[in-house]
Coordinates of C-alpha atoms in Angstrom, one line a residue:
Chain B
X1 CA -27.2 -4.4 -14.4
X2 CA -28.0 -7.7 -15.9
X3 CA -30.8 -7.9 -18.4
X4 CA -32.2 -10.9 -16.6
X5 CA -32.3 -9.5 -13.1
X6 CA -34.6 -10.2 -10.2
X7 CA -37.5 -7.9 -9.5
X8 CA -37.8 -8.3 -5.8
X9 CA -38.1 -4.9 -4.2
X10 CA -37.1 -5.2 -0.5
X11 CA -34.1 -7.5 -0.9
X12 CA -31.7 -5.2 -2.9
X13 CA -32.4 -2.3 -0.5
X14 CA -31.6 -4.6 2.4
X15 CA -28.4 -5.7 0.7
X16 CA -27.3 -2.2 0.1
X17 CA -28.1 -0.8 3.6
X18 CA -24.8 -2.0 5.3
X19 CA -22.5 -0.5 2.7
X20 CA -24.5 2.7 2.3
X21 CA -24.8 3.4 6.0
X22 CA -21.1 2.8 6.6
X23 CA -20.0 5.1 3.8
X24 CA -22.6 7.7 4.9
X25 CA -21.2 7.8 8.5
X26 CA -17.5 7.2 7.9
X27 CA -17.0 8.7 4.5
X28 CA -19.5 11.4 3.5
X29 CA -20.0 12.9 7.0
X30 CA -16.2 13.3 7.6
X31 CA -15.6 14.7 4.1
X32 CA -18.3 17.3 4.5
X33 CA -17.2 18.0 8.0
X34 CA -13.7 18.7 6.7
X35 CA -14.9 21.1 4.1
X36 CA -17.1 22.9 6.6
X37 CA -14.4 23.2 9.3
X38 CA -11.9 24.5 6.7
X39 CA -13.9 27.8 6.8
X40 CA -13.7 28.1 10.6
X41 CA -11.1 29.1 13.1
X42 CA -10.9 26.8 16.1
X43 CA -10.4 28.5 19.5
X44 CA -7.1 27.1 20.8
X45 CA -8.7 26.3 24.2
X46 CA -11.6 24.5 22.6
X47 CA -14.3 27.2 23.2
X48 CA -16.1 27.1 19.9
X49 CA -15.1 28.4 16.6
X50 CA -15.6 31.5 14.4
X51 CA -16.4 31.7 10.7
X52 CA -13.3 33.1 8.9
X53 CA -14.2 32.4 5.2
X54 CA -11.1 31.6 3.1
X55 CA -8.7 32.8 5.7
X56 CA -7.4 29.3 6.5
X57 CA -6.6 28.8 2.8
X58 CA -4.9 32.2 2.3
X59 CA -2.8 31.8 5.4
X60 CA -1.7 28.4 4.2
X61 CA -0.8 29.7 0.7
X62 CA 1.2 32.5 2.2
X63 CA 3.0 30.4 4.8
X64 CA 6.6 29.8 3.8
X65 CA 6.6 26.6 5.8
X66 CA 3.7 25.1 3.9
X67 CA 5.4 26.0 0.7
X68 CA 8.6 24.3 1.9
X69 CA 6.6 21.2 2.7
X70 CA 4.9 21.4 -0.7
X71 CA 8.3 21.7 -2.5
X72 CA 9.7 18.7 -0.6
X73 CA 6.6 16.6 -1.4
X74 CA 6.9 17.3 -5.1
X75 CA 10.6 16.4 -5.1
X76 CA 10.0 13.3 -2.9
X77 CA 7.1 12.1 -5.1
X78 CA 9.0 12.6 -8.3
X79 CA 12.1 10.7 -7.1
X80 CA 10.2 7.8 -5.5
X81 CA 8.0 7.4 -8.5
X82 CA 10.9 7.6 -11.0
X83 CA 13.2 5.2 -9.2
X84 CA 10.6 2.6 -8.2
X85 CA 9.2 2.5 -11.8
X86 CA 12.6 2.4 -13.5
X87 CA 14.0 -0.3 -11.2
X88 CA 10.9 -2.4 -11.4
X89 CA 10.8 -2.1 -15.2
X90 CA 14.4 -3.2 -15.5
X91 CA 13.8 -6.2 -13.2
X92 CA 10.5 -7.2 -14.9
X93 CA 12.2 -7.1 -18.4
X94 CA 15.0 -9.3 -17.1
X95 CA 12.7 -11.7 -15.2
X96 CA 10.6 -12.0 -18.4
X97 CA 13.8 -12.9 -20.4
X98 CA 15.2 -15.7 -18.3
X99 CA 14.0 -19.2 -18.3
X100 CA 15.8 -20.7 -15.4
X101 CA 14.8 -19.7 -11.9
X102 CA 12.0 -17.3 -13.2
X103 CA 9.7 -18.4 -10.4
X104 CA 12.3 -18.0 -7.7
X105 CA 13.2 -14.5 -8.9
X106 CA 9.5 -13.6 -9.0
X107 CA 9.1 -14.6 -5.3
X108 CA 12.3 -12.9 -4.2
X109 CA 11.3 -9.7 -5.9
X110 CA 7.7 -9.4 -4.8
X111 CA 7.6 -10.5 -1.1
X112 CA 8.3 -7.0 0.1
X113 CA 4.8 -6.0 -1.1
X114 CA 3.5 -7.5 2.1
X115 CA 5.8 -5.4 4.5
X116 CA 3.9 -2.6 6.1
X117 CA 5.4 0.9 5.4
X118 CA 6.2 1.7 9.1
X119 CA 8.0 -1.7 9.5
X120 CA 10.0 -0.8 6.3
X121 CA 10.7 2.5 8.0
X122 CA 11.9 0.6 11.1
X123 CA 14.2 -1.6 9.1
X124 CA 15.5 1.6 7.5
X125 CA 16.2 3.1 10.9
X126 CA 18.2 -0.1 11.7
X127 CA 20.1 0.0 8.4
X128 CA 21.0 3.6 9.0
X129 CA 21.8 3.2 12.7
X130 CA 24.3 5.9 13.7
X131 CA 26.9 3.6 15.2
X132 CA 26.6 0.3 13.4
X133 CA 24.1 0.5 10.5
X134 CA 25.4 -1.3 7.5
X135 CA 24.3 1.6 5.2
X136 CA 25.8 4.2 7.5
X137 CA 29.1 2.3 7.3
X138 CA 28.8 2.1 3.5
X139 CA 28.2 5.8 3.3
X140 CA 31.2 6.4 5.6
X141 CA 33.5 4.3 3.4
X142 CA 32.9 6.8 0.6
X143 CA 33.3 9.8 3.0
X144 CA 29.7 10.6 3.6
X145 CA 29.0 11.2 7.2
X146 CA 25.4 10.0 7.2
X147 CA 23.2 11.4 10.0
X148 CA 19.6 10.0 10.0
X149 CA 17.2 12.2 11.8
X150 CA 19.7 15.1 12.2
X151 CA 20.7 16.1 8.7
X152 CA 17.7 17.1 6.5
X153 CA 19.1 15.8 3.2
X154 CA 20.4 12.6 4.8
X155 CA 17.0 11.8 6.3
X156 CA 15.3 12.7 3.0
X157 CA 17.6 10.3 1.1
X158 CA 16.9 7.5 3.5
X159 CA 13.2 8.0 3.3
X160 CA 13.3 7.9 -0.5
X161 CA 15.4 4.8 -0.5
X162 CA 13.0 3.0 1.9
X163 CA 10.0 4.1 0.0
X164 CA 11.4 2.9 -3.3
X165 CA 12.4 -0.5 -1.7
X166 CA 8.8 -0.9 -0.5
X167 CA 7.2 0.1 -3.9
X168 CA 9.4 -1.8 -6.4
X169 CA 7.5 -5.1 -5.9
X170 CA 4.0 -3.7 -6.8
X171 CA 5.4 -2.1 -10.0
X172 CA 7.3 -5.3 -10.7
X173 CA 4.2 -7.5 -10.5
X174 CA 2.2 -5.2 -12.8
X175 CA 5.0 -4.8 -15.4
X176 CA 5.7 -8.5 -15.4
X177 CA 2.1 -9.4 -16.0
X178 CA 2.0 -6.6 -18.7
X179 CA 5.0 -8.2 -20.4
X180 CA 3.6 -11.7 -20.2
X181 CA 0.4 -10.5 -21.9
X182 CA 2.2 -9.4 -25.0
X183 CA 1.3 -12.0 -27.6
X184 CA 4.0 -14.5 -28.7
X185 CA 3.4 -13.6 -32.4
X186 CA 4.2 -9.9 -31.8
X187 CA 7.5 -10.9 -30.0
X188 CA 8.5 -13.3 -32.8
X189 CA 7.7 -10.7 -35.5
X190 CA 9.9 -8.2 -33.6
X191 CA 12.6 -10.7 -33.2
X192 CA 12.8 -11.1 -37.0
X193 CA 12.6 -7.3 -37.7
X194 CA 15.0 -6.1 -35.1
X195 CA 18.0 -8.0 -33.9
X196 CA 19.2 -5.6 -31.2
X197 CA 17.4 -6.4 -27.9
X198 CA 17.7 -2.8 -26.9
X199 CA 16.1 -1.6 -30.1
X200 CA 13.3 -4.2 -29.7
X201 CA 12.6 -3.0 -26.2
X202 CA 12.2 0.6 -27.2
X203 CA 10.3 0.0 -30.5
X204 CA 8.0 -2.8 -29.5
X205 CA 7.9 -3.7 -25.8
X206 CA 8.0 -0.2 -24.3
X207 CA 5.0 1.2 -26.4
X208 CA 3.0 -1.9 -25.6
X209 CA 3.7 -1.4 -21.9
X210 CA 2.9 2.3 -22.0
X211 CA -0.7 1.8 -20.8
X212 CA 0.5 -0.2 -17.8
X213 CA 3.1 2.5 -17.2
X214 CA 0.6 5.3 -17.2
X215 CA -1.6 3.4 -14.8
X216 CA 1.3 2.7 -12.5
X217 CA 2.4 6.3 -12.7
X218 CA -0.8 7.4 -11.0
X219 CA -0.6 4.5 -8.5
X220 CA 3.0 5.5 -7.6
X221 CA 2.1 9.2 -7.2
X222 CA -0.7 8.3 -4.9
X223 CA 1.6 5.9 -3.0
X224 CA 4.3 8.6 -2.6
X225 CA 1.7 11.1 -1.4
X226 CA -0.3 9.0 1.1
X227 CA 1.1 5.5 1.8
X228 CA 4.6 6.7 2.7
X229 CA 3.1 8.2 5.9
X230 CA 4.2 5.2 7.9
X231 CA 7.8 5.3 6.5
X232 CA 8.1 9.0 7.4
X233 CA 6.6 8.6 10.9
X234 CA 9.0 5.9 12.0
X235 CA 12.0 7.4 10.3
X236 CA 11.6 10.8 12.0
X237 CA 11.1 8.7 15.2
X238 CA 8.1 10.8 16.2
X239 CA 10.1 14.0 16.2
X240 CA 9.2 16.0 13.1
X241 CA 11.4 18.9 14.2
X242 CA 13.5 20.0 11.3
X243 CA 13.0 16.8 9.5
X244 CA 11.5 16.5 6.0
X245 CA 7.8 15.8 5.9
X246 CA 5.2 15.4 3.2
X247 CA 1.8 17.2 2.9
X248 CA -0.1 14.3 4.4
X249 CA 2.2 14.1 7.3
X250 CA 1.7 17.8 7.9
X251 CA -2.1 17.4 8.0
X252 CA -1.5 14.9 10.8
X253 CA 1.1 17.0 12.7
X254 CA -1.0 20.2 12.5
X255 CA -4.3 18.5 13.3
X256 CA -3.1 16.2 16.1
X257 CA -0.1 17.8 17.6
X258 CA -1.0 21.4 16.9
X259 CA -4.7 21.1 17.5
X260 CA -5.3 23.4 14.5
X261 CA -8.6 21.9 13.2
X262 CA -9.3 24.7 10.7
X263 CA -5.8 24.8 9.1
X264 CA -5.6 21.0 9.0
X265 CA -9.0 20.7 7.4
X266 CA -8.0 23.3 4.8
X267 CA -5.0 21.2 4.0
X268 CA -7.2 18.1 3.8
X269 CA -9.5 19.9 1.3
X270 CA -6.5 20.9 -0.8
X271 CA -5.3 17.3 -0.9
X272 CA -8.9 16.1 -1.7
X273 CA -8.9 18.4 -4.8
X274 CA -5.4 17.0 -5.7
X275 CA -6.6 13.4 -5.5
X276 CA -9.8 14.1 -7.4
X277 CA -7.7 15.6 -10.2
X278 CA -5.4 12.6 -10.3
X279 CA -8.3 10.1 -10.2
X280 CA -10.2 11.9 -13.1
X281 CA -6.9 11.8 -15.0
X282 CA -6.6 8.1 -14.2
X283 CA -10.1 7.3 -15.3
X284 CA -9.6 9.0 -18.6
X285 CA -6.4 6.9 -19.1
X286 CA -8.2 3.7 -18.2
X287 CA -10.8 4.5 -20.8
X288 CA -8.1 5.1 -23.4
X289 CA -6.5 1.8 -22.4
X290 CA -9.7 0.0 -23.2
X291 CA -9.7 1.6 -26.7
X292 CA -6.1 0.5 -27.3
X293 CA -6.7 -3.2 -26.8
Chain N
X1 CA 19.2 0.5 -18.9
X2 CA 22.4 1.8 -20.6
X3 CA 24.1 -1.5 -20.2
X4 CA 21.6 -3.3 -22.3
X5 CA 23.2 -1.7 -25.4
X6 CA 26.4 -3.4 -24.5
X7 CA 24.9 -6.9 -24.7
X8 CA 23.1 -6.2 -27.9
X9 CA 26.4 -5.2 -29.5
X10 CA 27.7 -8.6 -28.6
X11 CA 24.6 -10.1 -30.2
X12 CA 25.5 -8.5 -33.5
X13 CA 29.2 -9.4 -33.4
X14 CA 29.2 -13.0 -32.2
X15 CA 25.7 -14.5 -32.2
X16 CA 26.2 -17.8 -30.6
X17 CA 28.5 -17.0 -27.7
X18 CA 27.0 -13.6 -26.9
X19 CA 23.5 -14.9 -26.3
X20 CA 25.0 -16.7 -23.3
X21 CA 26.5 -13.4 -22.1
X22 CA 23.2 -11.7 -22.4
X23 CA 21.7 -14.4 -20.2
X24 CA 24.5 -14.0 -17.7
X25 CA 23.8 -10.3 -17.6
X26 CA 20.1 -10.9 -17.1
X27 CA 20.8 -13.1 -14.1
X28 CA 23.3 -10.6 -12.7
X29 CA 20.7 -7.9 -12.7
X30 CA 18.1 -10.2 -11.2
X31 CA 20.5 -11.4 -8.5
X32 CA 21.4 -7.8 -7.6
X33 CA 17.7 -6.9 -7.5
X34 CA 16.9 -9.8 -5.3
X35 CA 19.8 -8.9 -2.9
X36 CA 18.5 -5.3 -2.8
X37 CA 15.2 -6.7 -1.6
X38 CA 16.7 -9.4 0.7
X39 CA 19.7 -7.8 2.5
X40 CA 17.5 -5.7 4.9
X41 CA 15.5 -8.8 6.0
X42 CA 18.8 -10.8 6.4
X43 CA 20.0 -8.1 8.8
X44 CA 16.7 -8.4 10.8
X45 CA 17.1 -12.2 10.9
X46 CA 20.7 -12.0 12.1
X47 CA 19.9 -9.4 14.8
X48 CA 17.1 -11.6 16.1
X49 CA 19.5 -14.4 16.9
X50 CA 22.2 -12.2 18.4
X51 CA 22.7 -10.9 22.0
X52 CA 22.0 -7.1 22.2
X53 CA 25.5 -6.3 23.6
X54 CA 27.1 -8.1 20.6
X55 CA 24.9 -6.0 18.2
X56 CA 25.7 -2.8 20.0
X57 CA 29.5 -3.5 19.9
X58 CA 29.9 -4.9 16.4
X59 CA 26.7 -4.3 14.5
X60 CA 25.0 -7.0 12.5
X61 CA 27.5 -9.6 11.3
X62 CA 27.5 -12.8 9.3
X63 CA 27.3 -15.3 12.2
X64 CA 24.1 -16.8 13.5
X65 CA 23.8 -16.3 17.3
X66 CA 22.1 -18.4 19.9
X67 CA 19.7 -15.9 21.4
X68 CA 16.7 -16.7 19.2
X69 CA 14.5 -18.2 21.9
X70 CA 15.5 -15.5 24.4
X71 CA 14.7 -12.7 22.0
X72 CA 11.4 -14.4 21.0
X73 CA 10.4 -14.7 24.7
X74 CA 11.2 -11.1 25.3
X75 CA 9.3 -10.0 22.2
X76 CA 6.2 -12.1 23.0
X77 CA 5.8 -11.7 26.7
X78 CA 7.6 -8.5 27.8
X79 CA 5.8 -5.2 27.5
X80 CA 7.4 -1.9 27.0
X81 CA 4.8 0.7 27.7
X82 CA 3.4 2.1 31.0
X83 CA 0.5 -0.3 31.3
X84 CA 2.5 -3.5 30.7
X85 CA -0.2 -4.7 28.4
X86 CA 1.3 -4.3 24.9
X87 CA 3.2 -7.6 24.8
X88 CA 4.0 -9.2 21.4
X89 CA 1.2 -11.7 22.1
X90 CA -1.5 -9.1 22.6
X91 CA -0.3 -7.1 19.6
X92 CA -0.3 -10.2 17.5
X93 CA -3.9 -11.0 18.5
X94 CA -5.0 -7.5 17.7
X95 CA -3.3 -7.6 14.3
X96 CA -5.1 -10.8 13.5
X97 CA -8.4 -9.4 14.6
X98 CA -7.9 -6.3 12.5
X99 CA -6.7 -8.3 9.4
X100 CA -9.4 -10.9 9.5
X101 CA -12.2 -8.6 10.6
X102 CA -11.3 -6.1 7.9
X103 CA -11.1 -8.7 5.1
X104 CA -14.3 -10.5 6.1
X105 CA -16.2 -7.2 6.6
X106 CA -15.1 -5.9 3.3
X107 CA -15.9 -9.1 1.4
X108 CA -19.3 -9.6 3.0
X109 CA -20.5 -6.0 2.6
X110 CA -18.9 -5.7 -0.9
X111 CA -20.5 -8.9 -2.2
X112 CA -23.9 -7.9 -0.9
X113 CA -23.8 -4.5 -2.4
X114 CA -22.4 -5.7 -5.7
X115 CA -25.1 -8.4 -5.9
X116 CA -27.8 -5.8 -5.4
X117 CA -26.3 -3.5 -8.0
X118 CA -25.8 -6.1 -10.7
X119 CA -28.7 -8.5 -10.4
X120 CA -31.7 -6.3 -9.4
X121 CA -33.9 -3.9 -11.3
X122 CA -33.6 -1.0 -9.0
X123 CA -34.6 2.5 -9.7
X124 CA -31.8 4.2 -7.8
X125 CA -29.2 1.5 -8.7
X126 CA -27.1 4.0 -10.7
X127 CA -27.3 6.6 -7.9
X128 CA -26.2 4.0 -5.3
X129 CA -23.4 2.9 -7.6
X130 CA -22.0 6.4 -7.8
X131 CA -22.6 7.0 -4.1
X132 CA -20.5 4.0 -3.4
X133 CA -17.8 4.5 -6.1
X134 CA -17.1 8.1 -5.1
X135 CA -15.4 6.6 -2.0
X136 CA -12.7 5.2 -4.3
X137 CA -11.7 8.8 -4.9
X138 CA -10.7 9.9 -1.5
X139 CA -8.3 7.8 0.6
X140 CA -8.7 7.9 4.4
X141 CA -5.5 9.9 4.7
X142 CA -7.1 13.1 3.4
X143 CA -10.0 13.0 5.9
X144 CA -8.3 11.6 9.0
X145 CA -9.0 14.4 11.4
X146 CA -12.8 14.7 10.8
X147 CA -13.1 10.9 10.7
X148 CA -11.4 10.8 14.1
X149 CA -13.7 13.4 15.5
X150 CA -16.7 11.5 14.4
X151 CA -15.5 8.1 15.7
X152 CA -14.8 10.0 19.0
X153 CA -18.3 11.4 19.1
X154 CA -19.7 7.9 18.6
X155 CA -17.6 6.7 21.5
X156 CA -15.8 4.2 19.4
X157 CA -12.2 5.1 20.3
X158 CA -10.2 2.1 21.5
X159 CA -12.7 -0.5 20.3
X160 CA -12.4 -3.1 17.6
X161 CA -15.4 -1.7 15.8
X162 CA -13.9 1.8 15.7
X163 CA -10.7 0.2 14.4
X164 CA -12.3 -1.9 11.6
X165 CA -15.6 -0.3 10.4
X166 CA -14.3 3.1 9.2
X167 CA -11.6 1.3 7.2
X168 CA -14.3 -0.8 5.5
X169 CA -15.9 2.4 4.2
X170 CA -14.4 2.3 0.8
X171 CA -15.5 0.4 -2.3
X172 CA -12.6 -1.6 -3.5
X173 CA -14.2 -5.0 -2.8
X174 CA -17.6 -3.9 -4.1
X175 CA -16.0 -2.7 -7.3
X176 CA -14.1 -6.0 -7.7
X177 CA -17.2 -8.2 -7.2
X178 CA -19.2 -6.0 -9.5
X179 CA -16.7 -6.6 -12.3
X180 CA -16.8 -10.3 -11.6
X181 CA -20.6 -10.6 -11.4
X182 CA -20.9 -8.8 -14.6
X183 CA -18.7 -11.5 -16.3
X184 CA -20.9 -14.3 -15.1
X185 CA -23.1 -15.5 -18.0
X186 CA -26.7 -14.4 -18.0
X187 CA -28.0 -17.9 -18.7
X188 CA -27.2 -18.9 -15.1
X189 CA -29.8 -16.5 -13.7
X190 CA -32.3 -17.5 -16.3
X191 CA -31.8 -21.2 -15.6
X192 CA -32.0 -20.6 -11.9
X193 CA -35.3 -18.7 -12.3
X194 CA -36.8 -21.3 -14.5
X195 CA -35.9 -23.8 -11.8
X196 CA -37.8 -21.7 -9.4
X197 CA -34.8 -20.4 -7.4
X198 CA -35.3 -17.1 -5.7
X199 CA -32.7 -14.4 -5.4
X200 CA -31.5 -15.6 -2.0
X201 CA -31.1 -19.2 -3.1
X202 CA -29.4 -18.1 -6.3
X203 CA -26.9 -16.0 -4.4
X204 CA -26.0 -18.6 -1.8
X205 CA -26.2 -21.8 -3.9
X206 CA -24.8 -20.6 -7.2
X207 CA -23.1 -17.2 -7.1
X208 CA -21.1 -17.6 -3.9
X209 CA -19.6 -21.1 -4.9
X210 CA -18.9 -19.6 -8.3
X211 CA -16.9 -16.7 -6.7
X212 CA -14.7 -18.9 -4.5
X213 CA -11.4 -18.1 -6.2
X214 CA -12.3 -14.4 -6.3
X215 CA -13.2 -14.5 -2.6
X216 CA -9.9 -16.2 -1.8
X217 CA -7.9 -13.6 -3.8
X218 CA -9.8 -10.7 -2.2
X219 CA -9.3 -12.2 1.2
X220 CA -5.5 -12.4 0.8
X221 CA -5.2 -8.8 -0.5
X222 CA -7.6 -7.4 2.1
X223 CA -6.0 -9.3 5.0
X224 CA -2.6 -8.0 4.1
X225 CA -4.0 -4.5 3.6
X226 CA -5.8 -4.6 7.0
X227 CA -2.9 -6.1 8.9
X228 CA -0.6 -3.4 7.5
X229 CA -2.8 -0.4 8.4
X230 CA -0.9 2.2 10.4
X231 CA -2.3 5.7 10.4
X232 CA -5.9 4.8 11.4
X233 CA -4.8 2.5 14.3
X234 CA -2.3 5.1 15.4
X235 CA -5.1 7.6 15.9
X236 CA -7.9 5.4 17.1
X237 CA -6.1 3.2 19.7
X238 CA -4.4 5.0 22.5
X239 CA -4.8 2.2 25.0
X240 CA -1.8 0.0 24.9
X241 CA -3.7 -3.2 25.1
X242 CA -5.4 -2.3 21.7
X243 CA -2.1 -1.8 19.8
X244 CA -1.5 -3.9 16.7
X245 CA 2.0 -4.9 15.8
X246 CA 2.3 -2.4 13.0
X247 CA 0.8 0.4 15.1
X248 CA 3.3 -0.5 17.9
X249 CA 6.3 -0.3 15.7
X250 CA 6.8 3.4 16.3
X251 CA 7.0 2.9 20.1
X252 CA 9.3 0.0 19.5
X253 CA 11.6 2.3 17.4
X254 CA 11.4 5.0 20.0
X255 CA 12.3 2.6 22.8
X256 CA 15.7 2.1 21.2
X257 CA 16.5 5.7 21.6
X258 CA 17.9 7.1 24.8
X259 CA 18.5 3.8 26.6
X260 CA 22.0 2.5 27.4
X261 CA 21.4 -1.0 26.2
X262 CA 18.8 -0.8 23.4
X263 CA 17.0 -4.1 23.0
X264 CA 17.8 -4.6 19.3
X265 CA 17.0 -8.3 19.5
X266 CA 13.5 -7.8 20.9
X267 CA 12.7 -4.9 18.5
X268 CA 13.8 -6.8 15.4
X269 CA 11.9 -9.8 16.6
X270 CA 8.7 -7.8 16.9
X271 CA 9.3 -6.3 13.4
X272 CA 9.8 -9.9 12.1
X273 CA 6.5 -11.1 13.7
X274 CA 4.8 -8.1 12.0
X275 CA 6.3 -9.0 8.7
X276 CA 6.0 -12.8 8.6
X277 CA 2.2 -13.5 8.4
X278 CA 1.4 -11.3 5.4
X279 CA 4.6 -12.2 3.7
X280 CA 4.0 -15.9 4.0
X281 CA 0.5 -15.5 2.8
X282 CA 1.6 -13.6 -0.2
X283 CA 4.3 -16.1 -1.0
X284 CA 2.2 -19.2 -0.6
X285 CA -0.9 -17.9 -2.5
X286 CA 1.2 -16.0 -5.0
X287 CA -0.8 -16.9 -8.1
X288 CA -4.2 -16.0 -6.5
X289 CA -2.7 -12.8 -5.1
X290 CA -1.1 -11.7 -8.4
X291 CA -4.4 -12.5 -10.2
X292 CA -6.5 -10.5 -7.7
X293 CA -4.2 -7.6 -7.7
X294 CA -3.7 -7.2 -11.5
X295 CA -7.4 -8.0 -12.4
X296 CA -9.0 -5.7 -9.8
X297 CA -7.5 -2.7 -11.6
X298 CA -8.9 -3.4 -15.0

């Protein structure tokens, strides 16, 4: 709060009412409702529900399917995060190096930020079209019979590729702005001390970028967990079947297709705990970052 | 990364000439990266100009076809669902309503709340702050089902308010404006008070004009974010005349399956229409957009 604030009483309350009422109705109510219904078992025909305690949770944790989805989500998140960060870092370092065409490269490398995940998924479906997709043909030319939506591993690889394509621009923007905020004096000092550009990168640039990197790590994990929903939903073409899916997609499938409110809510609560842990971790990093600079 | 060592060895061996090779390598990496980003959209652009039979037979090629206006007409005016109401035109209008409605709602509500928190002596200000900022912790995706049930109980399915308002229930814009207001010098408020300006006058005549760039940056980010929403519109709109372009993309993808002559031209044209407005905005207002994005997270 400002030291020189106004003291009017009714106005701030009036100003806060819209925001507070919206989050009360559309945030706190659903969140509490999810926690509550995770302890109940919904009757499949819609006739009320019975209190079952932690049964929804225990049946989830003992379900081999849920464990399979969890394993896939972990692998998927790790790969998408790693590749989109690595690729973006490489491109940002190069874009920071060049003088000619820097602006053009920046535009060409960041526009995909504005493409919606399901539309990216649609483009992926086109690129991997069974009979004429350019990437299917590329795979075929090295003897890989690529079958999107049929073969589990093929579909998973395509999902990862599309998700990385969609995420590289965000990381690129942050890495580039992080690189550009490194003071000229530091760069020049490094140039004198260390003539190898590779050595300079690891000894000077990389540590200075580390705070941005940590911050992006969390952003990318959150992206892989939640925002890839659209990519997955279009790439499995609405037929989850035997196809790979992430934890968030399973919340949707169980809750909407399977009408299992209790089980789906328990999954939601597990995800809430996961996100809370990630966010607390992120806040602590942000605080550390302030101390750095 | 490994290849960088190669160029640096050159630097040591032959200083003058190798600097040039390093630059060539930098450009090669950047061009390959740009192609990785561009090739998919080039395929969309080519398919959009090509007759469907041609695409089915040969796949996307290197020639530009003549079917652009035909495919455009099909995409904009021909519906695919049962009701015949989800034409490209109606989906485009819905996308615009969602994008603009979401951005405006978020900015107006966020600015008001941030103003109240930063500029007023309020006993429960800290409590309100935490109440609002907790919403940053849980994305909509983890509470979709209960949110759906509540919107259903309120009778807001298939309405614009049901589509927009629940999405506004997070604090990103509030947080952003709070950061910005706190950086505005205190002397401004003091001067305004000495001149006898009340809180409303100060807000409208001084703070809002001062925030113009911030508002613009927020609008761009929020418009793109709203336009690109998928999960919430998928659940909340079941009537085809309420579909947005992004929400409709799944049906468009599914339409291509199981027909003898899939309309690749129309489908890709709809995808292109869904991509273009946010992409053009991001490209044209690049500097605002980058500023808003990188500063809001500090």
